[in-house]
Structure formats: C-alpha cells, structure tokens
CSV table of C-alpha atoms in Angstrom, one decimal:
chain,number,residue,atom,x,y,z
A,582,MET,CA,-2.9,9.9,-6.0
A,583,ASN,CA,-3.0,6.1,-6.2
A,584,ILE,CA,-0.8,3.3,-7.4
A,585,ALA,CA,-2.6,3.2,-10.8
A,586,ASP,CA,-1.3,6.7,-11.5
A,587,LEU,CA,2.4,5.7,-11.3
A,588,LYS,CA,4.6,5.3,-14.3
A,589,LEU,CA,7.0,2.4,-14.8
A,590,GLY,CA,9.9,2.6,-12.3
A,591,GLN,CA,8.4,5.3,-10.2
A,592,LYS,CA,8.4,4.9,-6.4
A,593,ALA,CA,5.9,6.0,-3.8
A,594,VAL,CA,4.9,5.5,-0.2
A,595,VAL,CA,1.6,3.9,0.7
A,596,THR,CA,-0.5,6.4,2.7
A,597,GLY,CA,-3.9,4.6,3.0
A,598,PHE,CA,-6.7,2.7,1.3
A,599,SER,CA,-10.1,3.8,-0.1
A,600,ASP,CA,-11.7,0.3,0.0
A,601,GLU,CA,-11.7,-1.2,3.4
A,602,GLU,CA,-12.5,-4.8,2.3
A,603,LEU,CA,-9.8,-4.9,-0.3
A,604,SER,CA,-7.3,-3.2,2.1
A,605,LEU,CA,-7.3,-6.3,4.3
A,606,ARG,CA,-6.1,-8.5,1.4
A,607,LEU,CA,-3.5,-5.9,0.5
A,608,LEU,CA,-2.3,-5.6,4.1
A,609,ASP,CA,-1.8,-9.4,4.1
A,610,MET,CA,0.5,-9.0,1.0
A,611,GLY,CA,2.7,-6.5,2.8
A,612,CYS,CA,1.2,-3.3,1.3
A,613,LEU,CA,1.2,-1.5,4.6
A,614,PRO,CA,0.9,2.3,5.2
A,615,GLY,CA,4.4,3.8,5.2
A,616,GLU,CA,5.8,1.0,2.9
A,617,GLU,CA,7.7,2.0,-0.2
A,618,VAL,CA,6.3,0.6,-3.5
A,619,THR,CA,7.7,0.6,-7.0
A,620,LEU,CA,5.7,0.1,-10.2
A,621,CYS,CA,7.8,-2.5,-12.0
A,622,CYS,CA,5.6,-4.0,-14.8
A,623,LYS,CA,2.4,-3.3,-16.8
A,624,ALA,CA,0.6,-5.7,-19.1
A,625,PRO,CA,0.5,-4.6,-22.8
A,626,LEU,CA,-3.0,-3.1,-22.4
A,627,GLY,CA,-2.1,-1.6,-19.0
A,628,ASP,CA,-4.0,-4.1,-16.8
A,629,PRO,CA,-2.9,-5.9,-14.6
A,630,ILE,CA,0.2,-4.2,-13.1
A,631,ALA,CA,3.0,-5.5,-10.8
A,632,ILE,CA,4.5,-3.6,-7.9
A,633,ASP,CA,7.5,-4.4,-5.7
A,634,VAL,CA,6.5,-4.0,-2.1
A,635,ALA,CA,8.2,-5.3,1.1
A,636,GLY,CA,10.6,-7.5,-0.9
A,637,SER,CA,7.8,-9.2,-2.9
A,638,ARG,CA,6.3,-8.7,-6.3
A,639,VAL,CA,2.5,-8.3,-6.2
A,640,SER,CA,0.2,-8.3,-9.2
A,641,LEU,CA,-2.9,-6.0,-9.0
A,642,ARG,CA,-5.7,-5.2,-11.4
A,643,ILE,CA,-6.0,-1.4,-12.1
A,644,ARG,CA,-9.3,-1.4,-10.1
A,645,GLU,CA,-7.5,-2.7,-7.1
A,646,ALA,CA,-4.4,-0.5,-7.5
A,647,SER,CA,-6.7,2.6,-7.7
A,648,THR,CA,-7.8,1.9,-4.1
A,649,VAL,CA,-4.2,2.2,-2.7
A,650,MET,CA,-3.5,5.9,-1.9
A,651,ILE,CA,0.2,6.9,-2.2
A,652,GLU,CA,2.6,9.8,-2.0
A,653,LYS,CA,5.1,9.9,-4.8
A,654,ILE,CA,8.8,9.9,-3.9
A,655,ASN,CA,11.0,12.2,-5.9
A,656,ASN,CA,13.6,10.1,-7.7
C-alpha cells in the first residue's frame, strides 16, 4: 500500500520507498520511515495531494505519493 491509496483523513505510518532518488527528497521533507502521515487534502481531480507529516504539510503529485510505502493505522 502507498500514500496514493489513502482516503481523506486516513492515517498511516511510512514503511519505505520504492524510488531511491525521490526518497532522498522526501526524507529531507521529514517523510521518514516510522513517521505518521495523514492525507489531508486532494485537488479536485485528485492530483496533487497534501499530507501532514512531522508537523509540516507537504504537497505531492500522485506519482510521487505512489512511491511512499505505508502501513495503515486503524482509526
């Protein structure tokens, strides 16, 4: 499962990345393995999306979000 699969308001924990090059940029933005993320906004056509992670709001394209592997947290 990846961040692009989340629904609005759902929470998850980052477990890893499928794109090594993009992962470096995401790590710089606080998207670290073990960090909790929440999907907070989606553009009207679904791309881009915004997530809350490590006290910041980060905007990602769906292609980028699909490279962040997660484990959903039961709310």
